[in-house]
Coordinates of C-alpha atoms and ligand atoms in Angstrom, one line a residue:
X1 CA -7.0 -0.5 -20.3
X2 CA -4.8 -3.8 -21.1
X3 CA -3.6 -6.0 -18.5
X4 CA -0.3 -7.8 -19.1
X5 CA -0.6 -12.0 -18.0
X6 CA 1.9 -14.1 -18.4
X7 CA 3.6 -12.1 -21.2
X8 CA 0.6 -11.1 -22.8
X9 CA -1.7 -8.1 -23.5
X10 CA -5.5 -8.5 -22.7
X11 CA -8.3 -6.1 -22.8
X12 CA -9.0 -5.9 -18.7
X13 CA -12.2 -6.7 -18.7
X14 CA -11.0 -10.3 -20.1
X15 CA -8.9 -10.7 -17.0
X16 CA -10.9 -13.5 -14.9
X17 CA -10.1 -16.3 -13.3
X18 CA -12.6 -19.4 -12.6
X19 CA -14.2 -19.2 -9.2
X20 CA -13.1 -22.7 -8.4
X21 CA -9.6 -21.5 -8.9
X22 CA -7.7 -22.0 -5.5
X23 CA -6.8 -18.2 -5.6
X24 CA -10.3 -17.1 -5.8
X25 CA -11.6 -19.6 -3.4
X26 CA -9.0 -20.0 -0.9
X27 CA -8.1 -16.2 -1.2
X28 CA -4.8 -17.5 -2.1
X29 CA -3.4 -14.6 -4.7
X30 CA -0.8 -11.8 -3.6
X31 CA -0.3 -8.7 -4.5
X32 CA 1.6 -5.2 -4.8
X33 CA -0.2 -2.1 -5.4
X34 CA 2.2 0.9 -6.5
X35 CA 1.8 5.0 -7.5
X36 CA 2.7 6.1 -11.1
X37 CA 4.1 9.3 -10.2
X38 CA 5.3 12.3 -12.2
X39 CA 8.7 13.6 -12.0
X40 CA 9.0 16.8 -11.0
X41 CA 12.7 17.3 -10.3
X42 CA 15.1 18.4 -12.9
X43 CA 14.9 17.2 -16.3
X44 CA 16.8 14.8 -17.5
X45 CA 20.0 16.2 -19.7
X46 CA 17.9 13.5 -23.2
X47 CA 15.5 16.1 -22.4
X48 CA 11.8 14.9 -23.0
X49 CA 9.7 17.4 -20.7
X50 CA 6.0 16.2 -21.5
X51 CA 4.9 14.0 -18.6
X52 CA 4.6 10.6 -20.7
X53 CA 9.1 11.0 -20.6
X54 CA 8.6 12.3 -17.3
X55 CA 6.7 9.2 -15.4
X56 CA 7.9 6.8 -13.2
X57 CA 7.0 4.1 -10.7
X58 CA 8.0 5.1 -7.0
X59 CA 10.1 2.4 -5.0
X60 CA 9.3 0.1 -7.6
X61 CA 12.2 -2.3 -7.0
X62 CA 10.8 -2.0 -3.0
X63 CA 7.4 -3.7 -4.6
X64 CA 9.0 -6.1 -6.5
X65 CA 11.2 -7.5 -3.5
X66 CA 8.3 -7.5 -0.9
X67 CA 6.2 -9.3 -3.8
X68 CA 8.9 -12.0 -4.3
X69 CA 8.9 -11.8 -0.6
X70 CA 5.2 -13.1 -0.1
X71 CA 5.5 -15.6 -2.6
X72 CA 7.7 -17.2 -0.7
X73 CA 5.6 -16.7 2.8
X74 CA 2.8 -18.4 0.8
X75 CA 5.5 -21.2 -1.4
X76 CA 4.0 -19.8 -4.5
X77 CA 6.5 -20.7 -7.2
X78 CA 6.2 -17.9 -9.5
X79 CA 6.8 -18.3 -13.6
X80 CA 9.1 -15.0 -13.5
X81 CA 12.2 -13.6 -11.9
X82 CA 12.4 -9.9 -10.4
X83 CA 13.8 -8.3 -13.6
X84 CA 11.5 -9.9 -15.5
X85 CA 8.9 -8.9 -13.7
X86 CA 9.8 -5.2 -13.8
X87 CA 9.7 -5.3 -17.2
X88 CA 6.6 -6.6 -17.5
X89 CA 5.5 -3.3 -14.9
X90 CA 7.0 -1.0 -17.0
X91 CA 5.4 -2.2 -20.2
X92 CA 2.2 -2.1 -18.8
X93 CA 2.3 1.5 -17.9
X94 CA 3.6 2.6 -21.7
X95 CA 0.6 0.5 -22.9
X96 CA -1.8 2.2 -21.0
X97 CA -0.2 5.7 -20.5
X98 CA -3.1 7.9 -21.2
X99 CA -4.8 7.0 -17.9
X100 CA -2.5 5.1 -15.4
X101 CA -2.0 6.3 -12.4
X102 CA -1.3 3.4 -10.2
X103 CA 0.0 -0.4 -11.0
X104 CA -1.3 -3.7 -9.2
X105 CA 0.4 -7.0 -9.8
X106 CA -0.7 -10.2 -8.6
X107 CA 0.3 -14.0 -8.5
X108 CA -2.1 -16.3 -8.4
X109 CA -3.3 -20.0 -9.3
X110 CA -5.5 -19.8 -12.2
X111 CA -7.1 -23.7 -12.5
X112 CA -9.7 -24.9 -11.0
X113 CA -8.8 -26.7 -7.9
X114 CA -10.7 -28.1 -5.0
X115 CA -7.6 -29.1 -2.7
X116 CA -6.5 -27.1 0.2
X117 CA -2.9 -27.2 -1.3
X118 CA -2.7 -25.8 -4.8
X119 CA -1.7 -28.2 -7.5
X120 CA -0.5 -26.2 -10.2
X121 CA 3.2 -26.2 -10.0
X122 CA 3.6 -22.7 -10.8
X123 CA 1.6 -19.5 -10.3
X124 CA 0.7 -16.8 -12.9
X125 CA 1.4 -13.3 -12.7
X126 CA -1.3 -9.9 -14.1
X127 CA 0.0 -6.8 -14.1
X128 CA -3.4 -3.8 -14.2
X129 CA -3.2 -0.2 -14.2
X130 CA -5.6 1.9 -12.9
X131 CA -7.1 5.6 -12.6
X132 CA -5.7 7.4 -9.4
X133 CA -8.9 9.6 -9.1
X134 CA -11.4 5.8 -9.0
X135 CA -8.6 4.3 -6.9
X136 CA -9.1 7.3 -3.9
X137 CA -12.7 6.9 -4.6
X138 CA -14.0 9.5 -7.6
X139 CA -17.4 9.0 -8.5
X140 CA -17.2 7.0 -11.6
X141 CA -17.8 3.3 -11.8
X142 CA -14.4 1.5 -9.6
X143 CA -11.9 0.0 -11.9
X144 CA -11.6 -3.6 -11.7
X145 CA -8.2 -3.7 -9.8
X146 CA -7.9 -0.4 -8.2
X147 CA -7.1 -0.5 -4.7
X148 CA -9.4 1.4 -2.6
X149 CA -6.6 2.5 -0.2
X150 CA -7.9 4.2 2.9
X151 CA -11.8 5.6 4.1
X152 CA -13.0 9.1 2.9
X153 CA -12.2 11.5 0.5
X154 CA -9.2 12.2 -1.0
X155 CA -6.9 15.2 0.5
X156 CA -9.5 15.5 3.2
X157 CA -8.2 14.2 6.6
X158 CA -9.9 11.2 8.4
X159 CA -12.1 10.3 11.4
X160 CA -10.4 7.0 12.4
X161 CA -12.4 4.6 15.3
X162 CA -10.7 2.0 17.2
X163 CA -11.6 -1.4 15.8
X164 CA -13.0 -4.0 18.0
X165 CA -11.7 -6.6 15.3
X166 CA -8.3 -7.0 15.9
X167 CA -5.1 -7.6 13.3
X168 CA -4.4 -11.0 12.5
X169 CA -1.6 -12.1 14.6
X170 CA 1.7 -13.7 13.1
X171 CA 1.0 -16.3 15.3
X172 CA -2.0 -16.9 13.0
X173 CA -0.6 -16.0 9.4
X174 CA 2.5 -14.8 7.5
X175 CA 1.2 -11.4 8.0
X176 CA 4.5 -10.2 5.9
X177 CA 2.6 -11.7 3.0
X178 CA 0.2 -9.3 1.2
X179 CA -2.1 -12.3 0.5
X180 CA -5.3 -11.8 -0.7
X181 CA -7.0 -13.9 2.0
X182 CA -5.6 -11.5 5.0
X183 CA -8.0 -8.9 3.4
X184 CA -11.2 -10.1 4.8
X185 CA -9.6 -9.6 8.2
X186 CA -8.9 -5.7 6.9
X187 CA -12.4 -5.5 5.2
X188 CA -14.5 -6.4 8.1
X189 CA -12.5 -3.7 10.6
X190 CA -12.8 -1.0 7.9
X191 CA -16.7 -2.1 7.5
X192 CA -17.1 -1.5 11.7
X193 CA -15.3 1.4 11.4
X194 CA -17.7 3.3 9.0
X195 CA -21.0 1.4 10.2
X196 CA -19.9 3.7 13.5
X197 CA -19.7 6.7 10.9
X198 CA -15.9 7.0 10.8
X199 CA -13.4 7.0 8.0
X200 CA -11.4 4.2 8.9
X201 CA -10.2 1.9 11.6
X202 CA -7.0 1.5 13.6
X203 CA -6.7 -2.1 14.5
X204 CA -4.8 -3.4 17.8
X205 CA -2.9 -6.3 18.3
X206 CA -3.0 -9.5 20.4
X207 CA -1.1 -7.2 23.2
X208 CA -3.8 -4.8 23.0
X209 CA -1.4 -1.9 20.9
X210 CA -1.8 -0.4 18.1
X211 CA -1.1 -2.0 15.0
X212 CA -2.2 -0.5 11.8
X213 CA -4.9 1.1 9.6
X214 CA -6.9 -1.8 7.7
X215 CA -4.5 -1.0 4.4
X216 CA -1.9 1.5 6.0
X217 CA 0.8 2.1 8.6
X218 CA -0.4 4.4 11.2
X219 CA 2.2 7.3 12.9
X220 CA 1.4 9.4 15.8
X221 CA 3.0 12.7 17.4
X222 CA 3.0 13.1 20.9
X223 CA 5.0 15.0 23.0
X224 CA 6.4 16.6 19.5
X225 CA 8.2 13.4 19.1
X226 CA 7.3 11.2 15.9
X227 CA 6.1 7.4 17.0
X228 CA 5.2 4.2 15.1
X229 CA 4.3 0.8 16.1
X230 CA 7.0 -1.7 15.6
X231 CA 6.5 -4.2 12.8
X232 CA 5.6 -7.2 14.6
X233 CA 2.0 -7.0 14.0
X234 CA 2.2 -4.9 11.0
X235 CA 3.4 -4.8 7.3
X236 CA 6.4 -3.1 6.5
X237 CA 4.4 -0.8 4.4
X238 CA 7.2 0.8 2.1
X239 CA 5.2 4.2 2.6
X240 CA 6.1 3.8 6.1
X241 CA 9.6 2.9 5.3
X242 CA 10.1 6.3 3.1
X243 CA 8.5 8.3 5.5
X244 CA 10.9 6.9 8.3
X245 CA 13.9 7.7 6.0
X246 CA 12.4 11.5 4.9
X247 CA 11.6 12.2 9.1
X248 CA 15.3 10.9 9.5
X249 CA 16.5 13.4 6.6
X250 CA 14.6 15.9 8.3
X251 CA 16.4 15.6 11.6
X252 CA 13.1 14.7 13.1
X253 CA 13.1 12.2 16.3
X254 CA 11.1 9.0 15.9
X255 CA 10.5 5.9 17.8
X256 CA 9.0 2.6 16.7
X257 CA 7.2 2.4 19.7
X258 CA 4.3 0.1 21.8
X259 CA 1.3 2.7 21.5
X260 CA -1.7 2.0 23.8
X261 CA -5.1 3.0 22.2
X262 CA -5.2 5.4 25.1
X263 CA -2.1 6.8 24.1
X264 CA -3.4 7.3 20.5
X265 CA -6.0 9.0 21.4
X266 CA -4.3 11.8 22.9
X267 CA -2.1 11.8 20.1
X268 CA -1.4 15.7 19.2
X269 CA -1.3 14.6 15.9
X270 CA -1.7 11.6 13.7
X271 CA -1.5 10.1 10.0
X272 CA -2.0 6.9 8.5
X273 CA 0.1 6.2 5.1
X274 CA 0.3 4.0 2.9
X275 CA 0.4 3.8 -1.3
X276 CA -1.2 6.0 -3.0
X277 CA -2.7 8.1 0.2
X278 CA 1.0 8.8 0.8
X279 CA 0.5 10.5 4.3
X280 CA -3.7 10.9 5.5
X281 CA -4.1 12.8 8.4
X282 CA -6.0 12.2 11.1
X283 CA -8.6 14.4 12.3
X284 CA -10.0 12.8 15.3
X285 CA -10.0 9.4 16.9
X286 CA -12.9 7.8 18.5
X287 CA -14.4 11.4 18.2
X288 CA -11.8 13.2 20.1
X289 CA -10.2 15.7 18.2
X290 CA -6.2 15.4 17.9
X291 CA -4.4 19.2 18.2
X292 CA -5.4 22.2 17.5
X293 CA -6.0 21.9 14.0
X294 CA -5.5 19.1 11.4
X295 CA -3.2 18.8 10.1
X296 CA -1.1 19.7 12.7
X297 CA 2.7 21.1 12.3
X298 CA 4.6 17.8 12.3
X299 CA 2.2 16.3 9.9
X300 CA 2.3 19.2 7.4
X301 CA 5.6 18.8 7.1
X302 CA 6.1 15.4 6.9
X303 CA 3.4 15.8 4.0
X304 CA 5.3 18.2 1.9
X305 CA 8.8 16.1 2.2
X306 CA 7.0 13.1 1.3
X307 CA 5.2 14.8 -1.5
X308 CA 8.8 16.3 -2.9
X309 CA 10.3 12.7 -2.6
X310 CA 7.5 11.0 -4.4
X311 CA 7.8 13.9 -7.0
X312 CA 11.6 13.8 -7.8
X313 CA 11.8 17.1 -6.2
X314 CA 14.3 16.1 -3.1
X315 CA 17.7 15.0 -4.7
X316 CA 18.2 12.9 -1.8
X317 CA 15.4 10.1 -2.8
X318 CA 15.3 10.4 -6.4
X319 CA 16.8 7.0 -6.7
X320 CA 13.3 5.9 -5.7
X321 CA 12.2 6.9 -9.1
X322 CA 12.2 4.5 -12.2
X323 CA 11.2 6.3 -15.1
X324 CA 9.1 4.2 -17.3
X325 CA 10.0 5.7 -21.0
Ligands
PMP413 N1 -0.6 -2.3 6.0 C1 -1.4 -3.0 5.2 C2 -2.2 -4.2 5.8 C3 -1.6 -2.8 3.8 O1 -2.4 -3.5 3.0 C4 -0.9 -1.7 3.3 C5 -1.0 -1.4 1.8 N2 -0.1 -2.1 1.1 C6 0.0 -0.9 4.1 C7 0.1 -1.2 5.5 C8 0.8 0.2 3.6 O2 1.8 -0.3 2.8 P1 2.5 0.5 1.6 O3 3.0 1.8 2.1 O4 3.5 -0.4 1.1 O5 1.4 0.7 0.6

């Protein structure tokens, strides 16, 4: 695999930065992780039906804003503008098409800096693929990059646990910012979470509700009507946003909603999503089991539309497709 920085190929193993570089010791770099997906939906009239014509980055331009976004959380000047950047996404996928399956970008201060302020002017931006199957967790060595995105196997819903750690507040950080720092923070609740032999964790706010998953949004069904905490103490996951819009499309009801712990728990059903994961169902939380079976009705179906949109199968979202040949 090659990694693109600053205009440039590099073989990705090459891709380091010094340790007394203010990104890796103040935990300073952002980042964007997004799903190489193939299109499924009707063929375009050029033709080109093998998948290498046929993949595409879903909700790239989404990534892109929310990047440029926590750059300016953070007042990270960055070296590129947003259609330069794209560019630079889509190359990196043609250069590594055999085995990309997900993208993840980064800004970050590269020279060696002991200040608490960074004093390179501007930031520099690496754009990595990786392998989907490493990235959910396959049994081959991880690739340097790939995101890791939620507890347990892939496909197989999850045991979540209610984490004692709780989400850091805005109050505390630009929690809008998908800063590398914030990660310890997701890394330590995700840690208690399977120490207690669960998948993953659902983290509660300063006001004692539900936030979100250590590296996803989290939805719940109770009372057969669709519920997700509202954004103030969690990122606007743009999983979270398409599912909100395909549940819409649907004609489903949802609320963004204050959800107690307690109310989670007796969830009839429940599903974390995120990149990559797309929608995870719960199985259980705290070991209570949600429903009858997992996963439940609502969930199944929310599954399948999401699947068909990420896919190019649902007319109505392939705009969220950006073909990369
Ligand atoms: N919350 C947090 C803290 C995350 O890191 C992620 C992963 N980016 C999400 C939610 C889900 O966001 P998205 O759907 O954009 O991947």
């Amino acid at each position: 695999m090659k990694a693109w920085i600053d205009g440039q190929f590099v073989p990705q193993d090459e891709a380091k930065v010094p340790i007394l570089s203010h990104s890796f010791s103040r935990g300073s770099a952002i980042f964007e992780v997004m799903e190489v997906v193939v299109d499924k939906g009707e063929a375009p009239d050029t033709g080109g039906s093998g998948t290498g014509s046929r993949r595409a980055l879903f909700r790239l331009d989404a990534h892109v804003e929310r990047f440029f976004r926590s750059a300016a959380l953070l007042h990270m000047p960055l070296p590129l503008g947003k259609g330069e950047l794209v560019k630079a996404v889509k190359e990196t996928v043609r250069e590594n098409a055999a085995a990309a399956g997900g993208v993840k970008f980064y800004g970050y201060y590269a020279a060696p800096d002991l200040g608490l302020i960074p004093q390179e002017p501007c930031a520099h931006v690496a754009v990595f693929c990786f392998d989907l199957s490493e990235a959910l967790g396959g049994s081959g060595p991880p690739t340097p990059g790939a995101p890791g995105q939620a507890g347990g196997q892939p496909g197989r819903p999850a045991t979540a646990g209610i984490s004692t750690v709780r989400k850091l507040s805005p109050e505390a950080a630009a929690i809008q910012a998908k800063a590398a720092g914030y990660y310890v923070n997701a890394f330590l609740a995700r840690r208690e979470a399977v120490e207690k032999g669960y998948d993953d964790a659902i983290m509660i706010d300063r006001t004692g509700h539900v936030a979100e998953g250590p590296l996803s949004n989290v939805f719940f069904v109770s009372d057969g009507t669709l519920k997700t905490p509202r954004l103030r103490n969690a990122l606007a996951g743009i999983t979270r946003d398409s599912v909100i819009e395909v549940v819409r499309g649907m004609g489903l009801a949802l609320e963004e909603a204050d959800i107690t712990p307690e109310q989670a728990i007796s969830a009839e059903e429940a599903f974390y999503t995120g990149t990559i994961i797309r929608v995870k169902p719960i199985r259980s939380i705290e070991g209570k089991s949600l429903g009858a079976s997992c996963p439940g009705p609502i969930t199944r179906k929310v599954q399948a539309a999401v699947d068909a949109a990420h896919e190019g199968r649902d007319p109505r979202y392939r705009h969220w497709l950006t073909h990369v040949a």
